[in-house]
Short mmCIF file of C-alpha atoms and ligand atoms in Angstrom, two decimals:
data_model
loop_
_atom_site.label_atom_id
_atom_site.label_comp_id
_atom_site.label_asym_id
_atom_site.label_seq_id
_atom_site.Cartn_x
_atom_site.Cartn_y
_atom_site.Cartn_z
CA MET A 1 69.46 119.52 120.02
CA SER A 2 69.90 122.97 121.12
CA GLU A 3 67.94 124.40 124.35
CA ASP A 4 66.40 127.49 125.38
CA THR A 5 63.81 128.31 128.02
CA CYS A 6 60.34 130.00 128.17
CA ASN A 7 58.25 131.09 131.15
CA LEU A 8 54.62 130.03 131.53
CA ARG A 9 52.46 131.44 133.96
CA VAL A 10 49.73 128.85 134.90
CA GLY A 11 46.19 129.65 136.66
CA ASP A 12 45.58 132.49 138.86
CA SER A 13 48.06 132.23 141.64
CA GLY A 14 50.57 134.10 138.91
CA LYS A 15 53.16 131.35 139.72
CA GLU A 16 55.65 131.18 136.79
CA VAL A 17 57.47 128.25 135.67
CA LYS A 18 60.61 128.35 133.34
CA LEU A 19 60.30 125.29 131.01
CA PRO A 20 63.30 124.14 128.43
CA VAL A 21 62.69 124.86 125.03
CA TYR A 22 64.36 122.37 122.28
CA SER A 23 65.09 123.11 118.75
CA GLY A 24 65.38 120.04 116.41
CA THR A 25 67.44 120.20 113.22
CA LEU A 26 64.57 121.01 111.26
CA GLY A 27 60.50 121.73 112.16
CA PRO A 28 59.19 123.84 114.95
CA LYS A 29 60.73 124.22 118.52
CA VAL A 30 59.00 122.23 121.23
CA VAL A 31 58.33 123.10 124.89
CA ASP A 32 59.33 120.05 127.39
CA ILE A 33 56.52 120.28 129.77
CA ARG A 34 57.91 116.93 131.90
CA LYS A 35 58.09 119.13 135.17
CA LEU A 36 55.02 121.04 134.69
CA TYR A 37 52.88 118.80 136.96
CA GLY A 38 55.77 118.69 139.65
CA GLN A 39 56.21 122.63 139.52
CA THR A 40 52.31 123.65 139.19
CA GLY A 41 49.92 120.45 139.71
CA THR A 42 48.76 121.24 136.27
CA PHE A 43 48.50 118.71 133.18
CA THR A 44 48.36 119.81 129.56
CA PHE A 45 45.48 118.57 127.49
CA ASP A 46 46.04 117.72 123.88
CA PRO A 47 43.54 114.74 122.62
CA GLY A 48 44.96 113.32 119.47
CA PHE A 49 48.23 114.86 120.07
CA LEU A 50 47.67 117.62 117.92
CA ALA A 51 50.14 119.49 119.23
CA THR A 52 52.40 117.43 121.41
CA ALA A 53 55.68 116.00 120.21
CA SER A 54 55.54 112.41 121.76
CA CYS A 55 59.36 111.43 121.12
CA GLU A 56 62.34 112.53 119.95
CA SER A 57 63.34 110.85 116.51
CA LYS A 58 65.89 111.05 113.73
CA ILE A 59 64.10 108.75 111.38
CA THR A 60 61.48 110.92 109.08
CA PHE A 61 60.82 114.47 108.77
CA ILE A 62 57.57 116.30 107.10
CA ASP A 63 56.92 119.80 106.35
CA GLY A 64 53.16 119.87 105.72
CA GLU A 65 53.05 123.21 104.48
CA LYS A 66 55.83 122.84 101.97
CA GLY A 67 54.95 119.38 100.82
CA VAL A 68 58.23 118.04 102.14
CA LEU A 69 58.98 114.25 102.91
CA LEU A 70 62.55 113.38 104.14
CA TYR A 71 63.65 109.64 105.16
CA ARG A 72 66.99 110.27 107.33
CA GLY A 73 67.21 113.75 105.44
CA TYR A 74 66.96 112.29 101.84
CA PRO A 75 63.81 113.52 99.80
CA ILE A 76 61.13 111.10 98.94
CA ASP A 77 60.93 111.90 95.42
CA GLN A 78 64.82 110.88 95.07
CA LEU A 79 64.39 107.94 96.97
CA ALA A 80 61.45 106.88 94.81
CA GLN A 81 63.33 107.52 91.60
CA HIS A 82 66.85 106.01 92.36
CA SER A 83 66.45 103.51 95.35
CA SER A 84 64.65 100.35 96.09
CA HIS A 85 62.67 99.30 98.96
CA LEU A 86 65.22 97.07 100.23
CA GLU A 87 67.68 100.11 100.41
CA VAL A 88 65.50 102.19 101.70
CA CYS A 89 64.70 99.59 104.56
CA TYR A 90 68.51 99.72 105.42
CA LEU A 91 68.44 103.55 105.30
CA LEU A 92 65.39 103.78 107.67
CA MET A 93 66.64 101.07 110.09
CA TYR A 94 70.70 101.94 110.03
CA GLY A 95 70.54 105.76 109.38
CA GLU A 96 72.58 105.79 106.15
CA LEU A 97 72.34 104.79 102.63
CA PRO A 98 74.43 101.19 102.45
CA THR A 99 77.71 100.78 100.76
CA ALA A 100 77.72 97.96 98.04
CA GLY A 101 79.01 95.41 100.62
CA GLN A 102 76.53 96.50 103.32
CA PHE A 103 73.87 96.20 101.11
CA ALA A 104 74.67 92.86 99.65
CA GLU A 105 74.84 91.52 103.54
CA PHE A 106 71.74 93.14 104.42
CA ARG A 107 69.89 91.59 100.99
CA SER A 108 71.25 88.43 102.26
CA ASN A 109 70.19 88.50 105.76
CA ILE A 110 66.60 89.48 104.68
CA THR A 111 66.37 86.82 101.78
CA ARG A 112 67.57 84.19 104.48
CA HIS A 113 64.41 84.83 106.52
CA THR A 114 61.72 84.91 104.18
CA MET A 115 60.26 81.59 104.68
CA VAL A 116 58.11 81.08 107.99
CA HIS A 117 57.89 78.35 110.28
CA GLU A 118 55.78 75.39 108.95
CA GLY A 119 53.98 75.33 111.93
CA LEU A 120 52.47 78.70 111.18
CA LYS A 121 50.72 77.60 108.09
CA ASN A 122 48.20 75.90 110.65
CA PHE A 123 47.03 79.01 111.58
CA TYR A 124 45.65 80.08 108.35
CA ASN A 125 43.45 76.97 108.66
CA GLY A 126 41.86 78.33 111.70
CA PHE A 127 40.24 81.12 109.64
CA ARG A 128 37.42 81.55 107.70
CA ARG A 129 37.98 81.51 104.18
CA ASP A 130 36.26 85.09 103.85
CA ALA A 131 38.23 86.50 106.96
CA HIS A 132 39.45 90.06 105.98
CA PRO A 133 43.12 89.75 105.33
CA MET A 134 44.07 92.33 107.90
CA ALA A 135 42.33 90.17 110.54
CA THR A 136 44.68 87.19 109.35
CA MET A 137 47.41 89.55 109.36
CA VAL A 138 47.04 90.84 112.91
CA GLY A 139 46.64 87.16 114.16
CA VAL A 140 49.59 85.62 112.31
CA VAL A 141 51.93 88.36 112.89
CA GLY A 142 51.34 88.33 116.56
CA ALA A 143 51.68 84.59 116.50
CA LEU A 144 55.39 85.01 115.41
CA SER A 145 56.61 85.44 118.75
CA ALA A 146 55.46 81.87 119.59
CA PHE A 147 57.81 80.61 116.95
CA TYR A 148 60.94 82.85 117.11
CA HIS A 149 61.75 82.67 120.87
CA ASP A 150 65.32 82.72 120.05
CA SER A 151 65.61 86.46 119.52
CA LEU A 152 63.06 87.94 122.07
CA ASP A 153 65.24 89.49 124.47
CA ILE A 154 64.53 93.22 123.48
CA HIS A 155 67.74 94.26 125.57
CA ASN A 156 70.11 92.37 123.46
CA PRO A 157 70.64 94.32 120.36
CA GLU A 158 71.47 91.38 118.02
CA HIS A 159 67.89 90.08 119.12
CA ARG A 160 66.38 93.25 118.22
CA GLU A 161 68.21 93.22 114.81
CA ILE A 162 67.39 89.49 113.88
CA SER A 163 63.67 90.25 114.94
CA ALA A 164 63.57 93.11 112.55
CA HIS A 165 65.16 91.47 109.78
CA ARG A 166 62.55 88.42 110.26
CA LEU A 167 59.62 90.96 110.13
CA ILE A 168 60.90 92.68 106.95
CA ALA A 169 61.51 89.57 105.43
CA LYS A 170 58.41 87.55 106.24
CA MET A 171 55.66 90.08 105.92
CA PRO A 172 55.36 89.58 102.01
CA THR A 173 55.37 85.81 102.55
CA ILE A 174 52.54 85.96 105.29
CA ALA A 175 50.46 88.64 103.36
CA ALA A 176 50.66 86.64 100.20
CA TRP A 177 49.45 83.82 101.91
CA SER A 178 46.55 85.52 103.60
CA TYR A 179 45.18 86.12 99.99
CA LYS A 180 46.06 82.47 98.93
CA TYR A 181 44.14 81.31 101.68
CA SER A 182 41.04 83.27 100.78
CA LEU A 183 41.10 81.77 97.41
CA GLY A 184 41.84 78.22 98.42
CA GLN A 185 44.85 78.08 96.40
CA PRO A 186 47.94 76.47 97.69
CA PHE A 187 50.60 78.52 99.25
CA LEU A 188 53.91 79.29 97.16
CA TYR A 189 57.41 79.35 98.99
CA PRO A 190 59.33 82.29 98.53
CA ASP A 191 61.97 82.39 95.85
CA ASN A 192 65.02 83.96 96.81
CA LYS A 193 66.47 84.61 93.36
CA LEU A 194 63.64 87.20 93.02
CA GLY A 195 63.72 90.91 94.39
CA TYR A 196 61.37 92.09 97.23
CA ALA A 197 58.27 93.30 95.39
CA GLU A 198 58.92 90.33 92.59
CA ASN A 199 58.90 87.65 95.23
CA PHE A 200 55.65 89.08 96.61
CA LEU A 201 53.98 89.38 93.33
CA ARG A 202 54.96 85.76 92.46
CA MET A 203 53.44 84.45 95.73
CA MET A 204 50.47 86.36 95.32
CA PHE A 205 49.84 85.47 91.74
CA GLY A 206 51.66 82.52 90.96
CA VAL A 207 50.66 78.73 91.19
CA PRO A 208 52.75 75.78 91.70
CA ALA A 209 51.80 74.14 88.49
CA GLU A 210 52.91 76.76 86.14
CA ASP A 211 56.04 79.47 85.85
CA TYR A 212 55.10 82.87 86.81
CA GLU A 213 56.81 85.87 84.78
CA VAL A 214 56.89 88.72 86.75
CA ASN A 215 56.32 91.99 84.97
CA PRO A 216 59.49 94.40 85.77
CA VAL A 217 57.13 97.54 85.33
CA VAL A 218 54.68 96.28 87.91
CA ALA A 219 57.45 95.02 90.12
CA ARG A 220 58.94 98.49 90.07
CA ALA A 221 55.51 100.38 90.44
CA LEU A 222 54.85 98.47 93.59
CA ASP A 223 58.63 98.50 95.07
CA ARG A 224 57.76 102.45 94.83
CA ILE A 225 54.67 101.80 96.58
CA PHE A 226 56.35 100.30 99.27
CA ILE A 227 58.92 103.00 99.33
CA LEU A 228 56.29 105.69 99.41
CA HIS A 229 54.37 103.92 102.36
CA ALA A 230 57.85 103.04 104.40
CA ASP A 231 57.31 105.74 106.88
CA HIS A 232 55.45 108.58 108.08
CA GLU A 233 56.87 109.78 111.58
CA GLN A 234 54.69 109.57 114.34
CA ASN A 235 51.25 108.35 112.52
CA ALA A 236 48.56 106.31 114.53
CA SER A 237 50.15 102.97 113.73
CA THR A 238 53.72 103.74 114.38
CA SER A 239 52.55 105.71 117.62
CA THR A 240 50.82 102.46 118.55
CA VAL A 241 53.97 100.30 117.88
CA ARG A 242 56.15 102.87 120.22
CA LEU A 243 53.53 102.64 123.09
CA ALA A 244 53.03 98.93 122.87
CA GLY A 245 56.88 98.61 122.80
CA SER A 246 57.53 101.02 125.60
CA SER A 247 56.04 98.15 127.94
CA GLY A 248 58.81 96.04 126.90
CA ALA A 249 56.46 93.95 124.53
CA ASN A 250 58.09 91.74 122.08
CA PRO A 251 58.36 93.23 118.62
CA PHE A 252 56.20 90.95 116.87
CA ALA A 253 53.28 91.75 119.50
CA CYS A 254 53.99 95.50 118.66
CA ILE A 255 53.87 95.27 115.13
CA SER A 256 50.80 93.21 115.22
CA ALA A 257 49.11 96.30 117.35
CA GLY A 258 50.43 98.37 114.64
CA ILE A 259 48.63 96.61 111.77
CA GLY A 260 45.60 96.44 113.87
CA THR A 261 45.68 100.36 114.14
CA LEU A 262 46.41 100.58 110.33
CA TRP A 263 43.28 98.69 109.58
CA GLY A 264 41.17 101.75 110.69
CA PRO A 265 39.59 103.37 107.72
CA ALA A 266 40.82 106.87 108.99
CA HIS A 267 44.39 105.42 108.48
CA GLY A 268 45.24 102.63 106.06
CA GLY A 269 41.74 102.34 104.40
CA ALA A 270 41.28 105.58 102.38
CA ASN A 271 42.60 104.39 98.94
CA GLU A 272 39.65 101.64 98.78
CA ALA A 273 37.40 104.48 99.72
CA VAL A 274 38.66 106.44 96.51
CA LEU A 275 38.15 103.51 94.24
CA LYS A 276 34.77 103.00 95.58
CA MET A 277 34.11 107.12 95.17
CA LEU A 278 35.62 106.99 91.63
CA GLY A 279 33.32 104.00 90.65
CA GLU A 280 30.24 105.88 91.80
CA ILE A 281 31.02 108.96 89.89
CA GLY A 282 31.43 106.72 87.07
CA SER A 283 31.90 109.24 84.34
CA VAL A 284 33.62 112.57 83.89
CA LYS A 285 30.15 114.33 83.13
CA ASN A 286 29.28 113.27 86.66
CA ILE A 287 32.25 115.40 88.23
CA GLU A 288 30.62 118.65 88.67
CA ALA A 289 27.83 117.32 90.80
CA CYS A 290 30.38 115.19 93.10
CA ILE A 291 32.30 118.56 93.70
CA ARG A 292 29.31 120.36 94.79
CA ARG A 293 28.22 117.67 96.93
CA SER A 294 31.53 117.71 98.58
CA GLU A 295 31.60 121.62 98.82
CA ASP A 296 28.07 121.67 100.62
CA PRO A 297 28.31 121.96 104.48
CA LYS A 298 25.18 120.34 104.93
CA ASP A 299 26.22 117.06 103.14
CA PRO A 300 28.92 114.82 104.94
CA PHE A 301 30.38 113.63 101.83
CA ARG A 302 33.94 114.22 101.28
CA LEU A 303 36.33 113.93 98.23
CA MET A 304 38.03 110.87 98.98
CA GLY A 305 41.84 110.91 98.35
CA PHE A 306 41.86 114.90 99.02
CA GLY A 307 43.19 116.51 102.12
CA HIS A 308 45.63 115.50 104.70
CA ARG A 309 45.95 116.47 108.51
CA VAL A 310 49.89 117.31 107.84
CA TYR A 311 50.08 118.24 104.19
CA LYS A 312 48.59 121.64 103.33
CA SER A 313 50.08 121.33 100.07
CA TYR A 314 50.44 118.75 97.38
CA ASP A 315 51.43 115.48 99.20
CA PRO A 316 54.71 114.73 97.59
CA ARG A 317 53.80 111.02 97.52
CA ALA A 318 50.89 111.60 95.49
CA LYS A 319 52.92 113.30 92.44
CA ILE A 320 55.16 110.21 92.43
CA ILE A 321 52.16 107.65 92.41
CA ARG A 322 50.25 109.69 89.62
CA GLU A 323 53.44 109.15 87.25
CA SER A 324 53.48 105.65 88.08
CA CYS A 325 50.08 105.11 87.73
CA HIS A 326 50.31 106.21 83.83
CA GLU A 327 53.32 104.09 83.32
CA VAL A 328 51.66 100.82 84.72
CA LEU A 329 48.36 101.47 83.10
CA ALA A 330 50.19 101.81 79.58
CA GLU A 331 52.43 98.84 80.37
CA LEU A 332 49.40 96.68 80.90
CA GLY A 333 47.57 98.21 78.43
CA VAL A 334 44.81 98.97 80.76
CA ASN A 335 42.35 101.48 79.73
CA ASP A 336 40.64 102.32 83.06
CA PRO A 337 37.94 104.85 82.72
CA LEU A 338 38.63 105.50 86.57
CA LEU A 339 41.83 107.00 85.68
CA ASP A 340 40.13 109.66 83.38
CA VAL A 341 37.69 110.23 86.19
CA ALA A 342 40.48 110.66 88.65
CA MET A 343 42.45 113.10 86.50
CA ALA A 344 39.45 115.36 85.51
CA LEU A 345 38.27 115.19 88.95
CA GLU A 346 42.08 116.62 90.19
CA GLU A 347 42.06 119.19 87.78
CA LYS A 348 38.55 120.45 88.55
CA ALA A 349 39.04 120.66 92.43
CA LEU A 350 42.33 122.27 92.11
CA ASN A 351 40.76 124.95 90.52
CA GLU A 352 38.06 125.38 92.89
CA ASP A 353 38.03 128.26 95.51
CA TYR A 354 36.66 125.91 98.12
CA PHE A 355 39.71 123.32 97.88
CA ILE A 356 42.14 126.44 97.29
CA SER A 357 41.16 128.35 100.35
CA ARG A 358 40.93 125.06 102.41
CA GLN A 359 44.65 123.83 100.97
CA LEU A 360 43.10 120.65 99.98
CA TYR A 361 45.19 118.54 97.69
CA PRO A 362 45.34 114.99 96.53
CA ASN A 363 47.00 112.61 99.02
CA VAL A 364 48.94 109.51 98.39
CA ASP A 365 45.75 107.30 98.38
CA PHE A 366 44.26 109.25 95.34
CA TYR A 367 45.95 107.37 92.65
CA SER A 368 47.42 104.28 94.57
CA GLY A 369 44.11 102.42 94.27
CA ILE A 370 44.11 102.55 90.69
CA ILE A 371 47.60 101.19 90.29
CA LEU A 372 46.77 98.33 92.70
CA LYS A 373 43.47 97.50 90.83
CA ALA A 374 45.54 97.39 87.76
CA ILE A 375 47.99 94.96 88.87
CA GLY A 376 45.28 92.69 90.04
CA ILE A 377 45.27 93.30 93.84
CA PRO A 378 41.95 92.95 95.42
CA THR A 379 40.44 95.76 97.20
CA ASN A 380 40.48 94.28 100.69
CA MET A 381 44.49 93.54 100.29
CA PHE A 382 45.10 97.22 99.69
CA THR A 383 45.69 97.98 103.71
CA VAL A 384 47.78 94.99 103.66
CA ILE A 385 50.05 96.34 100.95
CA PHE A 386 50.37 99.46 103.02
CA ALA A 387 51.24 97.15 106.17
CA LEU A 388 53.93 95.42 104.14
CA GLY A 389 55.47 98.91 102.96
CA ARG A 390 55.12 100.26 106.64
CA THR A 391 56.71 97.25 108.47
CA VAL A 392 60.24 98.75 108.14
CA GLY A 393 59.05 102.28 109.55
CA TRP A 394 57.36 100.41 112.42
CA VAL A 395 60.62 98.30 112.96
CA SER A 396 62.99 101.37 112.74
CA HIS A 397 60.83 103.42 115.30
CA TRP A 398 60.59 100.36 117.62
CA MET A 399 64.30 100.12 117.49
CA GLU A 400 65.19 103.83 117.99
CA MET A 401 62.89 103.78 120.83
CA ILE A 402 64.28 100.66 122.93
CA LYS A 403 67.88 101.95 122.27
CA GLU A 404 66.72 105.44 123.88
CA PRO A 405 68.16 105.30 127.61
CA ASP A 406 65.28 107.82 128.57
CA THR A 407 62.56 105.68 127.19
CA VAL A 408 59.87 105.14 129.92
CA ILE A 409 56.45 103.15 129.41
CA GLY A 410 54.11 105.68 127.57
CA ARG A 411 51.21 106.57 129.89
CA PRO A 412 49.15 109.66 129.10
CA ARG A 413 47.23 111.38 131.71
CA GLN A 414 43.59 112.48 131.38
CA LEU A 415 41.04 115.48 132.18
CA TYR A 416 38.56 113.40 134.28
CA THR A 417 34.98 114.31 134.08
CA GLY A 418 33.35 111.65 135.72
CA ALA A 419 31.32 111.01 139.04
CA THR A 420 33.31 112.30 142.14
CA ASN A 421 33.54 110.16 145.26
CA ARG A 422 30.20 108.58 146.12
CA ASP A 423 29.23 105.64 148.44
CA TYR A 424 28.23 102.26 147.27
CA LYS A 425 24.61 101.70 147.61
CA PRO A 426 23.13 97.90 148.12
CA ILE A 427 21.01 96.91 144.94
CA ALA A 428 17.57 97.07 146.97
CA LYS A 429 18.19 100.89 147.69
CA ARG A 430 18.88 101.77 144.26
CA ARG A 431 16.13 103.48 142.11
N1 ACO B 501 36.38 116.94 100.48
C1 ACO B 501 35.72 118.09 100.85
N2 ACO B 501 35.98 118.94 102.01
C2 ACO B 501 37.14 118.59 102.59
C3 ACO B 501 37.97 117.54 102.38
C4 ACO B 501 37.44 116.48 101.43
N3 ACO B 501 38.31 115.50 101.16
N4 ACO B 501 38.74 117.32 103.39
C5 ACO B 501 38.73 118.43 104.16
N5 ACO B 501 37.54 119.16 103.95
C6 ACO B 501 36.90 120.34 104.34
C7 ACO B 501 36.31 120.28 105.55
O1 ACO B 501 34.89 119.93 105.59
C8 ACO B 501 36.59 121.58 106.37
O2 ACO B 501 35.83 122.49 105.72
P1 ACO B 501 35.10 123.87 106.80
O3 ACO B 501 36.49 124.68 107.18
O4 ACO B 501 34.34 124.44 105.88
O5 ACO B 501 34.64 123.15 108.05
C9 ACO B 501 38.22 121.71 105.88
O6 ACO B 501 38.19 121.18 104.78
C10 ACO B 501 39.14 121.22 107.11
O7 ACO B 501 38.77 120.05 107.21
P2 ACO B 501 39.24 119.09 108.35
O8 ACO B 501 38.55 118.15 108.48
O9 ACO B 501 39.40 120.02 109.78
O10 ACO B 501 40.99 118.88 108.08
P3 ACO B 501 41.62 117.90 108.73
O11 ACO B 501 43.18 118.30 108.28
O12 ACO B 501 41.45 117.75 110.08
O13 ACO B 501 41.56 116.42 107.97
C11 ACO B 501 41.19 114.58 106.30
C12 ACO B 501 42.23 115.67 106.99
C13 ACO B 501 40.54 113.73 107.74
C14 ACO B 501 42.38 113.49 105.80
C15 ACO B 501 40.36 115.19 105.53
O14 ACO B 501 41.03 115.98 104.36
C16 ACO B 501 39.51 113.89 104.87
O15 ACO B 501 38.41 113.49 105.36
N6 ACO B 501 39.90 113.76 103.62
C17 ACO B 501 39.27 112.29 102.67
C18 ACO B 501 39.73 111.16 103.37
C19 ACO B 501 40.99 110.79 103.03
O16 ACO B 501 41.43 110.89 101.64
N7 ACO B 501 42.06 110.32 103.92
C20 ACO B 501 43.20 109.86 103.57
C21 ACO B 501 44.30 110.70 104.25
S1 ACO B 501 45.87 110.03 103.59
C22 ACO B 501 46.28 108.83 104.76
O17 ACO B 501 45.82 108.55 105.82
C23 ACO B 501 47.33 107.91 104.38
#
C-alpha cells in the first residue's frame, strides 16, 4: 500500500489539515480520515457507505465500470470455467490456489465436518413447518456455537480455522434439512463420497428409501452458482459479518447475522423477484409493454434483474450464468417459456436508449432463478442457495479482519438532528 497526502480545508476557520492518501494494488485511492475529527472536530457523513472504504482487504476486487470481478486476483470467468467451489473456498480463505496435496487435505477437512450434532436436529422441530427456510437458517446457524464450544477462542488461529471449516462443511446439511423439514420428509445424512454440490443435491432431493443419482450437469451448474456467489467484497451481509465480528462475537453468531442481512429483498432476494416478473410477463408479446412501464418515471416498476449499484456494465457473473442456464435446460429437457421471455427481454432492453444511457445491464439474478427452478429448487430456497455459496466469503472476511492487528470495534458516528437538551416534565404537566 503506497502513501501520499492531501490537504483539506474544513469550515470557515480556514484551518487546513493534511490527510494521508493510500493507493491499493487496484481501484481508486482512499483518503484516511481517522484523524479528521481530532484535528478539526468534524465528522464525515456517508450513509450507506457510498464513498467510504470500511476496511483494507486482499480478498476480492470489483471494477464496476469495466465489469471485472477478481477473487484473490483470478478473474471470475476463469474460476467458473476451470475450478470447483471447494477449490474457490481454499483460494478465498488462504489467498492462493491449492497444490494437489493442499487440496486433498482441505477436502478431507471439510468432508470430516459435514455432519451436524444430533442435538441440533431438535431445533428444527421447534419451527413451524411453513417457516421460511431463511428463518430456520438464521436460528440453526446461530445455535451452532452452543454445540461447538471447543473452537470458540477467536484469538486462537486453529480455533478460527476449525470454525471456518465447520461452517463451510455444515451449511449444505443445515440448508437441505431446512427444506426437508418444510416437506415433513426425513433428514438425509451427508454422503462424503460425493462432491460439495452433489452432496447438497442428494440431501435436498433424495429419500432414505431410494437411491438418488446426481445428474453431473446439474451438480456442475449448482457448483458454478456457488462459485459466482462466493464473495463480492464489502456488500451488506459481509459488512454485517465484519461488524458483528469486530465486537469479538463468535463466528457462528457473525455468520447468522450475515444470513439475516442477506435475507432482505434488496440483497439476496432479487432472483425470486425476477422469476415472479417473468411469470407475470408470461409471453414475448407482452415485453414491449413491460419495458415501457419500466421506463415510465411515474411508475415505480423496475425491470428485476437489471441494474446494479456497482456494475455499470454487464455483470461478469450474468454472462456465465446465462451460459449455464442453456446447458441445464437442454440437459433436463426443460422447455421453460420463461427463458424465451428472459432472452427476448434482455435483447430488447439492451437496445433501448433508456437502458443504454443509464448503464443498466442484466445482473447475476437475471438468469439464476431460471436455473434453480429447472433443478427443482423452490423459490423460497433461492436465498438459502445464495447463503450457502456466500458462506466462504463471510468466513474469509471474518478471518482477515480478526488477523488484522489494527482491528477495532466497528462504531459509526452520526449526524444528530433530534431534540436539543431539555428538562424532564412530570406527566401531569404535559399537554
Ligand atoms: N429498471 C428500470 N429502471 C431502472 C432499473 C431497472 N431495473 N434500475 C435502475 N433504473 C433507473 C432508475 O429509475 C434511475 O433512473 P433516473 O436516472 O431516470 O432516475 C437510474 O436507472 C439509476 O437508478 P438507481 O436506483 O440510482 O441505481 P442504483 O445503482 O442505485 O440501483 C439497483 C441499483 C437497486 C440494483 C437497481 O438497478 C434496481 O432496483 N434493479 C432491480 C432490482 C435488482 O435486480 N436487484 C438485484 C441487484 S444484484 C444483487 O443484489 C445480487
